[in-house]
CSV table of C-alpha atoms in Angstrom, one decimal:
chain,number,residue,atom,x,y,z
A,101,UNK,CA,-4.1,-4.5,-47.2
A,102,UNK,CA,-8.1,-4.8,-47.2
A,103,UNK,CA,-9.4,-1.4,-49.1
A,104,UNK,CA,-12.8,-0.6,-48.4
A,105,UNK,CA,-12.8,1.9,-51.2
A,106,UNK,CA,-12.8,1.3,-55.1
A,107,UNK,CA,-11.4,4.6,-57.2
A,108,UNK,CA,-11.4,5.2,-60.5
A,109,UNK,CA,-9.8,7.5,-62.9
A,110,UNK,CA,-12.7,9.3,-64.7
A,111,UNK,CA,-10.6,11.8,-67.2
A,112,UNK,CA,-7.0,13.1,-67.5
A,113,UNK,CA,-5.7,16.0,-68.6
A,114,UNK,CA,-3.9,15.6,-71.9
A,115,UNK,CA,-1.0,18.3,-71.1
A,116,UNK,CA,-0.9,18.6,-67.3
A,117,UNK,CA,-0.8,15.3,-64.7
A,118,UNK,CA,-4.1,16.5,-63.6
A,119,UNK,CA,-7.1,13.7,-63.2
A,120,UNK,CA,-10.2,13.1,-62.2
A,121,UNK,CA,-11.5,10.1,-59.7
A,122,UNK,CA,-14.9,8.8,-58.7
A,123,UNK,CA,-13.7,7.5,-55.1
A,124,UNK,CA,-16.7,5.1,-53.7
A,125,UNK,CA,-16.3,4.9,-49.7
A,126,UNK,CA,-18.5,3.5,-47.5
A,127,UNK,CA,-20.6,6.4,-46.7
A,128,UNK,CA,-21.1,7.5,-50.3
A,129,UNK,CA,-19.4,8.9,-53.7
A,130,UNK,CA,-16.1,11.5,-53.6
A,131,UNK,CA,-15.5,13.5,-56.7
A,132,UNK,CA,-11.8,14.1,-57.2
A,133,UNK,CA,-9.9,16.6,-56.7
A,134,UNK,CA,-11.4,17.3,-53.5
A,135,UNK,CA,-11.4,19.8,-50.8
A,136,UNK,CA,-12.1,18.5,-47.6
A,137,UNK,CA,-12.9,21.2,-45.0
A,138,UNK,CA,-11.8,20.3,-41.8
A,139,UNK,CA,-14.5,20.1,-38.5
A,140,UNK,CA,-12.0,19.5,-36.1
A,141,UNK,CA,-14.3,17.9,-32.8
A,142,UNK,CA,-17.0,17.4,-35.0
A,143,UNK,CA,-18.2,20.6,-36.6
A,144,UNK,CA,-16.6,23.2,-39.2
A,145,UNK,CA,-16.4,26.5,-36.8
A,146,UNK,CA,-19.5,28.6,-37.1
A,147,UNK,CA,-21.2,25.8,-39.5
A,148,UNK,CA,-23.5,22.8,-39.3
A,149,UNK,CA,-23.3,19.8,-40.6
A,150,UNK,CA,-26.6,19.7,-42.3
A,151,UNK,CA,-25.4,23.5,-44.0
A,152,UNK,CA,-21.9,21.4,-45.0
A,153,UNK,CA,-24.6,19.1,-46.7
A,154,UNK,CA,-26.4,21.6,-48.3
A,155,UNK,CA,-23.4,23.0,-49.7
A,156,UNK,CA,-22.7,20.0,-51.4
A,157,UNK,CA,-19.8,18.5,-49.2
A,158,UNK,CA,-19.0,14.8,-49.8
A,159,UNK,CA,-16.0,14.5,-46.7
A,160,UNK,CA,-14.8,16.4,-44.0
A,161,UNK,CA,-12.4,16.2,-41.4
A,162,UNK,CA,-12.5,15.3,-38.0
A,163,UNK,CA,-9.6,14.9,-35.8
A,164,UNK,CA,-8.9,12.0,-33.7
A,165,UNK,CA,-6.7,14.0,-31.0
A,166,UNK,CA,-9.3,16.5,-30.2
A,167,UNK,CA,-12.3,13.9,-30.2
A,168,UNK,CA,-9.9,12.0,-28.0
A,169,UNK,CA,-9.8,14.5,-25.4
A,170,UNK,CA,-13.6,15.7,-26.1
A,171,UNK,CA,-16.3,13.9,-25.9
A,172,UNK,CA,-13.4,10.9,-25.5
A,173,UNK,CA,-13.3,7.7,-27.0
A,174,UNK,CA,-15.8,6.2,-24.3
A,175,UNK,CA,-18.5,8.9,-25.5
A,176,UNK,CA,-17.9,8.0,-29.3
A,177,UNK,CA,-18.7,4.5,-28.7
A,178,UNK,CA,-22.0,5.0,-26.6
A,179,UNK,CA,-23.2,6.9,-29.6
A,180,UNK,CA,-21.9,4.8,-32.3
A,181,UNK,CA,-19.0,6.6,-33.9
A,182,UNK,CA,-18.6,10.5,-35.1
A,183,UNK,CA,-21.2,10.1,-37.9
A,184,UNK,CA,-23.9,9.5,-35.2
A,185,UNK,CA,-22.3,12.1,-33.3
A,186,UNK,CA,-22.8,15.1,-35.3
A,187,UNK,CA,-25.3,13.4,-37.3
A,188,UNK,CA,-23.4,13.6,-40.9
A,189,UNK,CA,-24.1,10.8,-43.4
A,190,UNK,CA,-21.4,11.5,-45.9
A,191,UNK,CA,-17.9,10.7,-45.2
A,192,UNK,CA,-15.3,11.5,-42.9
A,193,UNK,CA,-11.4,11.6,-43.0
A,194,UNK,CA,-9.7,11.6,-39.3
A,195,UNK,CA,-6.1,13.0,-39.0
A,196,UNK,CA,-4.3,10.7,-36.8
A,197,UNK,CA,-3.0,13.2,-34.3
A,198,UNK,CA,0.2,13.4,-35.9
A,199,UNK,CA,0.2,16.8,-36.9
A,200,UNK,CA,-0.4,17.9,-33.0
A,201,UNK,CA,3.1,17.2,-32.9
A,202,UNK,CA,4.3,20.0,-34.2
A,203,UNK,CA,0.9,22.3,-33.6
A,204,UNK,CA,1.2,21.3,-29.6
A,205,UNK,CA,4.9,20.4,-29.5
A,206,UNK,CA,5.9,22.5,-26.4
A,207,UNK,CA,3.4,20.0,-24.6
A,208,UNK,CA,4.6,16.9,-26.6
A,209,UNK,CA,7.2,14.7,-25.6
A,210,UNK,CA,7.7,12.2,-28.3
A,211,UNK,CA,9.6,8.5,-28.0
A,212,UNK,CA,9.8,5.5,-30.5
A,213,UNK,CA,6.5,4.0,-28.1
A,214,UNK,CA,4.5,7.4,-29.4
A,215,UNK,CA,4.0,10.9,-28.0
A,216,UNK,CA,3.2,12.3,-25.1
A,217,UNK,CA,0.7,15.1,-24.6
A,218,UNK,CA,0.0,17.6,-21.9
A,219,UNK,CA,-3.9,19.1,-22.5
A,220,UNK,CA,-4.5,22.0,-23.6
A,221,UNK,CA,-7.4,22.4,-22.0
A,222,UNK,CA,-5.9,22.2,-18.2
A,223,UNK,CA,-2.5,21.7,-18.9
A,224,UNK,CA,-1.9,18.7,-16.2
A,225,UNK,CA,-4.1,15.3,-17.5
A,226,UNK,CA,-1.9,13.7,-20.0
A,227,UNK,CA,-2.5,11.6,-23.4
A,228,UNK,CA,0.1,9.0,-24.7
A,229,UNK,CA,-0.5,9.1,-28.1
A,230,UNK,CA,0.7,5.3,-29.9
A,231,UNK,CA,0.2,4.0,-33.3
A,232,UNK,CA,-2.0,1.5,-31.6
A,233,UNK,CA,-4.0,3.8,-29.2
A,234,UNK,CA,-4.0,6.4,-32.2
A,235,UNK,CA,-5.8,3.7,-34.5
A,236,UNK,CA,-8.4,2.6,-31.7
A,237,UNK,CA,-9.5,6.0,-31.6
A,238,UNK,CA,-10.0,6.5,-35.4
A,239,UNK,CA,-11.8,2.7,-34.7
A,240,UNK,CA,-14.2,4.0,-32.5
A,241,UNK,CA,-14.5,7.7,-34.5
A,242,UNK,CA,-15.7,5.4,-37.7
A,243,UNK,CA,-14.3,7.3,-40.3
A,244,UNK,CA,-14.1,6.5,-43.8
A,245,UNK,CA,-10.8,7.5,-44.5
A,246,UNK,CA,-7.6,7.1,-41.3
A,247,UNK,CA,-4.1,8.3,-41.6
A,248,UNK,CA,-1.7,6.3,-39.9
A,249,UNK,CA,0.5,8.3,-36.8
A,250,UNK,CA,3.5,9.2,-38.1
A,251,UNK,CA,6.4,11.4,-36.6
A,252,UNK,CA,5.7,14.7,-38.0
A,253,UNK,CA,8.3,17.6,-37.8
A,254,UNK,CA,8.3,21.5,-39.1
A,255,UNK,CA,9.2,21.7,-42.6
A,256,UNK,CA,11.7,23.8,-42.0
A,257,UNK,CA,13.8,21.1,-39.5
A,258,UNK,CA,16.5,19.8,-41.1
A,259,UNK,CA,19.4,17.3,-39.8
A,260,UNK,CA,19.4,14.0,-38.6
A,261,UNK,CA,15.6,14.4,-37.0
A,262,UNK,CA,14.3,14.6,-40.5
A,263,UNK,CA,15.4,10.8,-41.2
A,264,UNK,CA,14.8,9.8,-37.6
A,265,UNK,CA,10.9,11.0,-38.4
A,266,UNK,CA,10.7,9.9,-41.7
A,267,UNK,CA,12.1,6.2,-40.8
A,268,UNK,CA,10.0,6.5,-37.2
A,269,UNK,CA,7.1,6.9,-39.3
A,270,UNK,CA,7.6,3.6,-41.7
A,271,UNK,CA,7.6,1.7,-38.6
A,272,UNK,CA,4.4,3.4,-36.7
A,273,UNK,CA,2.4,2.7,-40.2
A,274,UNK,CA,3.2,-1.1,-39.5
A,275,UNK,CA,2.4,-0.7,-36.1
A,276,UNK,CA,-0.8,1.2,-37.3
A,277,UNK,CA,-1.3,-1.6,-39.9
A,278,UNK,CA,-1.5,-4.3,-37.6
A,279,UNK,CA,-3.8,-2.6,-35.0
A,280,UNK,CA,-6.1,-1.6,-37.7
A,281,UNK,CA,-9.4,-3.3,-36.7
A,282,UNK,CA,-11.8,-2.6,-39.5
A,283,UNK,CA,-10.1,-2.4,-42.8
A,284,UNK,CA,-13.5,-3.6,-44.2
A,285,UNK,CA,-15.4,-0.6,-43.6
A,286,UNK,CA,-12.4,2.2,-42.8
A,287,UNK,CA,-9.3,2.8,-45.1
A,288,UNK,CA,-5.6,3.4,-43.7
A,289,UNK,CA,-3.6,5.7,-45.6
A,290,UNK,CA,-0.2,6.1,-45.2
A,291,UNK,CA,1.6,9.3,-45.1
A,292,UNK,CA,5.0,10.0,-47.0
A,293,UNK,CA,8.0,12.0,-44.7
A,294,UNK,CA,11.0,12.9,-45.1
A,295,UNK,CA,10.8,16.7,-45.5
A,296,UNK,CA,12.9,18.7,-48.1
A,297,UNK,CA,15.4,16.1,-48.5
A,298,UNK,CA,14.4,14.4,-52.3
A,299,UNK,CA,16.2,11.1,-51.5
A,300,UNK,CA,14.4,10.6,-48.2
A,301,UNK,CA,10.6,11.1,-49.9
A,302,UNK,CA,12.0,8.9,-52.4
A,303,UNK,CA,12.8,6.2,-49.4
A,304,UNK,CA,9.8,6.9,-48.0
A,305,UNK,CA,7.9,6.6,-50.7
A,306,UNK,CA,9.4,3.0,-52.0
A,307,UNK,CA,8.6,1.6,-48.0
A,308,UNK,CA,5.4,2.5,-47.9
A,309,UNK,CA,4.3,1.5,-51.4
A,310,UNK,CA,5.1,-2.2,-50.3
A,311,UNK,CA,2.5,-2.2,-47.5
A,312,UNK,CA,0.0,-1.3,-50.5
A,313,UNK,CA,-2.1,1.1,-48.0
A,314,UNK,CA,-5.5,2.0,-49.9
A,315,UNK,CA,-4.3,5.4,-50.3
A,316,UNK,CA,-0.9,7.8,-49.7
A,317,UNK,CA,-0.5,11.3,-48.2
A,318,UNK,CA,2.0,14.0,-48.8
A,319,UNK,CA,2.8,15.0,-45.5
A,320,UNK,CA,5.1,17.1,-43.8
A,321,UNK,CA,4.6,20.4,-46.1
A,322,UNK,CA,2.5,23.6,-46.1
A,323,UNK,CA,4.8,24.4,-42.7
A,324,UNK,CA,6.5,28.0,-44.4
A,325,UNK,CA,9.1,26.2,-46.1
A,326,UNK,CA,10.1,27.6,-49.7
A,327,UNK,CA,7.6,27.0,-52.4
A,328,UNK,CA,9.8,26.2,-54.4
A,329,UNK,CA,10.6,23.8,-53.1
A,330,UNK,CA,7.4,22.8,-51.8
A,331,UNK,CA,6.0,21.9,-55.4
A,332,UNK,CA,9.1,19.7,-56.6
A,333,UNK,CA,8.6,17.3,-53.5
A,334,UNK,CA,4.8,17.1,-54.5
A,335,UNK,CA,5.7,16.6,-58.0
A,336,UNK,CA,8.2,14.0,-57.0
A,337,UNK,CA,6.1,12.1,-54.4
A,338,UNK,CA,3.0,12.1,-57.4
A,339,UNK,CA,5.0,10.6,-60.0
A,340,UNK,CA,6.6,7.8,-57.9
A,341,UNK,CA,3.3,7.1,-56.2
A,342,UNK,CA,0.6,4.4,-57.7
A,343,UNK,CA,-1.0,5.7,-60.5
A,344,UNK,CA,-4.1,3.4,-59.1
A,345,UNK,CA,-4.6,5.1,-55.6
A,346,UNK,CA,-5.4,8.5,-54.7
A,347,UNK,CA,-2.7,10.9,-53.5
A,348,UNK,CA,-3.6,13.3,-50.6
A,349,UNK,CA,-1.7,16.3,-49.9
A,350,UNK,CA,-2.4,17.2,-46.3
A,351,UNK,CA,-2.8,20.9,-45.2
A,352,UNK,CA,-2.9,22.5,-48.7
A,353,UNK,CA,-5.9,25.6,-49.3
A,354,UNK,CA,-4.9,28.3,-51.0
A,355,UNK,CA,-6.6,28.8,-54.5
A,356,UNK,CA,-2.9,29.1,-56.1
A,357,UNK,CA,-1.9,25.6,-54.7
A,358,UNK,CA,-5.0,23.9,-55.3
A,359,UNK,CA,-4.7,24.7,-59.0
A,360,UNK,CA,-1.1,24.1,-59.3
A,361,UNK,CA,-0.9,20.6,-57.4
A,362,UNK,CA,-4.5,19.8,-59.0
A,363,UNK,CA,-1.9,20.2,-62.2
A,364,UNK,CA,0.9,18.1,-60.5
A,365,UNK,CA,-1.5,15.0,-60.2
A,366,UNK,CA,-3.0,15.5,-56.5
A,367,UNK,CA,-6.3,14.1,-55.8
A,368,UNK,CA,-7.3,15.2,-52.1
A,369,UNK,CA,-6.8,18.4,-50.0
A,370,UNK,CA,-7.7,19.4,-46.4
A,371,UNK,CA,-7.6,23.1,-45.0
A,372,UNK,CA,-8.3,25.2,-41.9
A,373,UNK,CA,-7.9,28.3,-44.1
A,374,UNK,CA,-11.6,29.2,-45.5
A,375,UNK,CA,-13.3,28.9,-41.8
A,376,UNK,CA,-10.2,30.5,-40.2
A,377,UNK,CA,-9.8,33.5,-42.4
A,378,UNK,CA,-13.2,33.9,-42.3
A,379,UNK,CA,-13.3,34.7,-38.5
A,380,UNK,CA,-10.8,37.3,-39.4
A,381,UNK,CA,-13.6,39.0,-41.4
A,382,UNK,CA,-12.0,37.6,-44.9
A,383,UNK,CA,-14.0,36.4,-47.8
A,384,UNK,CA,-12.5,34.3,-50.5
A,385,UNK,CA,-13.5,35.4,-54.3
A,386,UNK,CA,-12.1,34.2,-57.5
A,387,UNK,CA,-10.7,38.2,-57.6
A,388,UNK,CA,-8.8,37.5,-54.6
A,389,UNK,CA,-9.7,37.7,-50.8
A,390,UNK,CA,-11.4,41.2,-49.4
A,391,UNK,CA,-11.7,42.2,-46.0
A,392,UNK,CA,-14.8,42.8,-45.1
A,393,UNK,CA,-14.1,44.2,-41.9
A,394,UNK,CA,-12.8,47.6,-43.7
A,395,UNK,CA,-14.9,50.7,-43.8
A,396,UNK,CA,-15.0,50.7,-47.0
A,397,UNK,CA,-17.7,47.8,-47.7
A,398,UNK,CA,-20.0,49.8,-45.3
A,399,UNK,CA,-21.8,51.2,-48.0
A,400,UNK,CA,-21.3,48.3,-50.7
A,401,UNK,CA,-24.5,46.6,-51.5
A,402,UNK,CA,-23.5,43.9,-53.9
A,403,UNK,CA,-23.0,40.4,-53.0
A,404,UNK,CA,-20.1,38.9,-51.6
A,405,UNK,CA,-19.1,36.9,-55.3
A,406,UNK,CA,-22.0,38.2,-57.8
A,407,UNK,CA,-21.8,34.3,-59.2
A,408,UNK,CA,-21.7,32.4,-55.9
A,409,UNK,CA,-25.1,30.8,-54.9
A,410,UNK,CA,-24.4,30.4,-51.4
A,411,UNK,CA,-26.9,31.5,-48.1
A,412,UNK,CA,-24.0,34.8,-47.7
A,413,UNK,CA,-23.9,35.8,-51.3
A,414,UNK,CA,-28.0,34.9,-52.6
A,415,UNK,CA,-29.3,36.9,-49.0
A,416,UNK,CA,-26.9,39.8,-48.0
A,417,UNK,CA,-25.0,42.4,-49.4
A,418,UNK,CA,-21.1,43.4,-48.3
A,419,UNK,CA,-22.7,46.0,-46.4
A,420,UNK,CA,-24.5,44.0,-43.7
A,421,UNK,CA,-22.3,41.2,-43.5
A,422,UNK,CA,-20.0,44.2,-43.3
A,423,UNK,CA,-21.6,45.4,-39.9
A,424,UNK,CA,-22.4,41.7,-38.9
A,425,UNK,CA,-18.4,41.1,-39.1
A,426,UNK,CA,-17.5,43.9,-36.8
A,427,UNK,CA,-20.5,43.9,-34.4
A,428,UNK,CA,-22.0,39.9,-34.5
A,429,UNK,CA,-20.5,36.7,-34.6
A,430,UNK,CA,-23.1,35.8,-37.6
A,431,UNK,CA,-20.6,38.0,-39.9
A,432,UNK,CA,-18.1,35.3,-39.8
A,433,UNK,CA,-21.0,32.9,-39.6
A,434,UNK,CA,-21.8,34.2,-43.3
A,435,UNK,CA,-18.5,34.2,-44.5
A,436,UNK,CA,-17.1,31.0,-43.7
A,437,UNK,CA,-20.6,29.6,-45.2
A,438,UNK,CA,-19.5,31.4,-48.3
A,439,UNK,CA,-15.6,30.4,-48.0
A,440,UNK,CA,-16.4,26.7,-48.1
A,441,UNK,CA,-18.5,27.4,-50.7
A,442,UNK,CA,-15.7,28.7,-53.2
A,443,UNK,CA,-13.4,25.8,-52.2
A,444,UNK,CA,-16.1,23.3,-53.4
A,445,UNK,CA,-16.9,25.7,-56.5
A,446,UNK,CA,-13.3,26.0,-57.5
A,447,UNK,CA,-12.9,22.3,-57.3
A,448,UNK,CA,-16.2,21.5,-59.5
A,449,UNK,CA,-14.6,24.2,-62.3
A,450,UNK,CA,-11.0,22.3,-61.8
A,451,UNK,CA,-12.8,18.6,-62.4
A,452,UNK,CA,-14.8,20.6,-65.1
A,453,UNK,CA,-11.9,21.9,-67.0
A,454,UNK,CA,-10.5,17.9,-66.4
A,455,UNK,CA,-13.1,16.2,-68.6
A,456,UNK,CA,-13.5,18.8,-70.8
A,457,UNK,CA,-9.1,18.5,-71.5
A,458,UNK,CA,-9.3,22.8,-71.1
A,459,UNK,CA,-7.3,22.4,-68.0
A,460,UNK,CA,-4.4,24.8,-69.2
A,461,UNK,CA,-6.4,27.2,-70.4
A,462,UNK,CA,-8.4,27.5,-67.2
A,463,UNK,CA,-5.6,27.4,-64.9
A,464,UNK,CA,-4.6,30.5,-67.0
A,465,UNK,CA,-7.7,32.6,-66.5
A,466,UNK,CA,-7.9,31.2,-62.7
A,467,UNK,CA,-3.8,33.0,-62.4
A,468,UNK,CA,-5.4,35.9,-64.1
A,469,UNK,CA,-8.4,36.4,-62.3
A,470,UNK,CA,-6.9,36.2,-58.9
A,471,UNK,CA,-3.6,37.6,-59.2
A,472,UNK,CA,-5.1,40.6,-61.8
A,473,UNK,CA,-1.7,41.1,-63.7
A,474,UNK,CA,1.3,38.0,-64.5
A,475,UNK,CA,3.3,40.4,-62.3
A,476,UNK,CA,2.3,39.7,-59.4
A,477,UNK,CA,2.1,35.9,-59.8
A,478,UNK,CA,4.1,33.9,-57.9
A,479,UNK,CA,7.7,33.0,-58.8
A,480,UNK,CA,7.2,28.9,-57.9
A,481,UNK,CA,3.5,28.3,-59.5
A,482,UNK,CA,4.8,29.8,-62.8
A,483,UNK,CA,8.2,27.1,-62.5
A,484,UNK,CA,5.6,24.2,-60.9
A,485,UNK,CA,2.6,24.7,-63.9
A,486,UNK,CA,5.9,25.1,-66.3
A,487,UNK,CA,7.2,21.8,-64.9
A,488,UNK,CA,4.0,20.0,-66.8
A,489,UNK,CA,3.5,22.1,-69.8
A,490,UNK,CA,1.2,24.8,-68.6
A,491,UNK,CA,3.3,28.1,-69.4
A,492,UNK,CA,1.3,31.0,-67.4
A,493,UNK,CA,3.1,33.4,-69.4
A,494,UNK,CA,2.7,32.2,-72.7
């Protein structure tokens, strides 16, 4: 396929399969590992696009099922694609819509043409969702970075669906491949199924490596399967993947798995988490997460993180965002501004400890910091970080 990206590995950890890219896309440079918060119809909730700029953001997400419904694909090409839309200048990833199947899936009907939605907004209109129609949209969105449709299931399914998805979505990517108008200035990725079964990611992974897509997703995961589990098919799906293209693992945001599959060689990571936990009144700090709804921040006058140079944490103390939280919606305004904030700073520190090949010993003090004693941390990151010569416990 045409790429319209170039990549290059920058550094590499000498113990650990952890690297780090400089991916150049069309709408600028992408430091890898990346955390790509996700604006689903064009916005992060409770944050602009010029304060996801100011933050330092390179990519977000948008997603091409929502922006399908609203504004609709006629809207996005009066205005010129989703970049004009919300008026962001950096770079955009779109999720094909996939994923809806299995968010949405009690108002999905899915066939080998594509799937059928109900919408959730009046629960009559319908969408037929095809590799084609799903591929016009992203088109018309502009984005950077695509994903191809692909038949997504729980990852907890298991039985013959599993290989019916995972062999569904090897022929959608062609479909996807050959409806792909603009492979000069957007890149299709393709996205590896196949579930928990090893031998079917292995399948998976050897079709879609022969349509040489600019890029490959882990998909399928982050669903409440087993952890560990979880890790071994990221390990597996990073070490039969190019070396020479970055590896995306879709749906991953937790501090513990962004330093773990940072170690097993992923490059790119997308989340709801920070903005969603953050309208729950949680804040994110490398101590773990607090709840600053609780009574007991009432009176607490430090800063959210004392070494986090965000809006939240330079200009208000726990206290106010405290009373914000449970009385204004700006409280959760504050906090998810903060909450992207420590997903970028975390993945700076993780490239950081890259180039400077003190990767180990950082994900160590990361474990320890967050998790406070080796007791409580958890059973499959110490076996995944084992599985490349990181020993937490040593």
């Amino acid at each position: 396929m045409k790429s319209a990206l170039t990549w290059e590995i920058i550094a590499k950890c000498s113990t650990s399969k952890a690297r780090v890219g400089k991916l150049i896309l069309p709408h600028g440079p992408v430091d890898t590992p990346v955390f790509m918060p996700v604006g689903t119809q064009g916005t992060l909730k409770g944050i602009t696009p010029k304060q996801l700029e100011e933050l330092g953001c390179q990519i977000m997400l948008n997603n091409t099922y929502h922006l399908g419904l609203k504004p609709s694909q006629e809207l996005l090409e009066q205005i010129g694609g989703s970049h004009n839309f919300q008026n962001w200048n950096r770079n955009l990833l779109t999720d094909s819509g996939g994923f809806q199947m299995v968010s949405l899936l009690k108002l999905a009907k899915i066939t080998e043409q594509g799937v059928e939605f109900q919408s959730p907004h009046d629960n009559e209109s319908t969408m037929l969702l095809t590799p084609e129609h799903s591929i016009s949209l992203q088109n018309s969105i502009g984005a950077d970075i695509i994903m191809q449709l692909d038949d997504v299931v729980s990852s907890v399914t298991t039985g013959p669906r599993v290989e019916e998805a995972m062999d569904r979505s090897i022929r959608w990517l062609d479909r996807c491949i050959s409806a792909h108008k603009k492979p000069d200035s957007q890149n299709l990725f393709a996205i590896i199924q196949g579930g928990l079964d090893m031998d079917l990611r292995k399948k998976c992974v050897e079709e879609m490596v022969l349509r040489d897509t600019p890029g490959y997703a882990i998909g399928g995961l982050s669903g409440g399967e087993e952890k560990d589990i979880f890790w071994r098919v990221v390990t597996l799906c990073t070490d039969l993947l190019p070396k020479n293209k970055p590896i995306y693992c879709m749906g991953i945001g937790y501090t513990e798995d962004l330093v773990v599959c940072s170690a097993l060689g992923v490059d790119m990571y997308d989340c709801v988490f920070p903005t969603r936990t953050a309208r729950f009144g949680n804040a994110l700090t490398s101590k773990g997460s607090l709840n600053l709804k609780s009574v007991k921040f009432s009176k607490d006058f430090q800063p959210i993180e004392k070494d986090c140079d965000c809006v939240a944490c330079k200009s208000y103390t726990r206290s106010y965002i405290h009373l914000q939280t449970t009385k204004e919606t700006v409280g959760c305004h504050l906090i998810s501004l903060h909450n992207v904030a420590y997903q970028l700073r975390l993945m700076r520190n993780i490239r950081q400890a890259i180039i400077e090949d003190r990767f180990p010993s950082f994900v160590k003090q990361t474990f320890k910091d967050f998790f406070g004693s080796e007791e409580k941390y958890p059973v499959w990151a110490i076996n995944a970080l084992k599985s490349v010569n990181i020993d937490l416990l040593s």
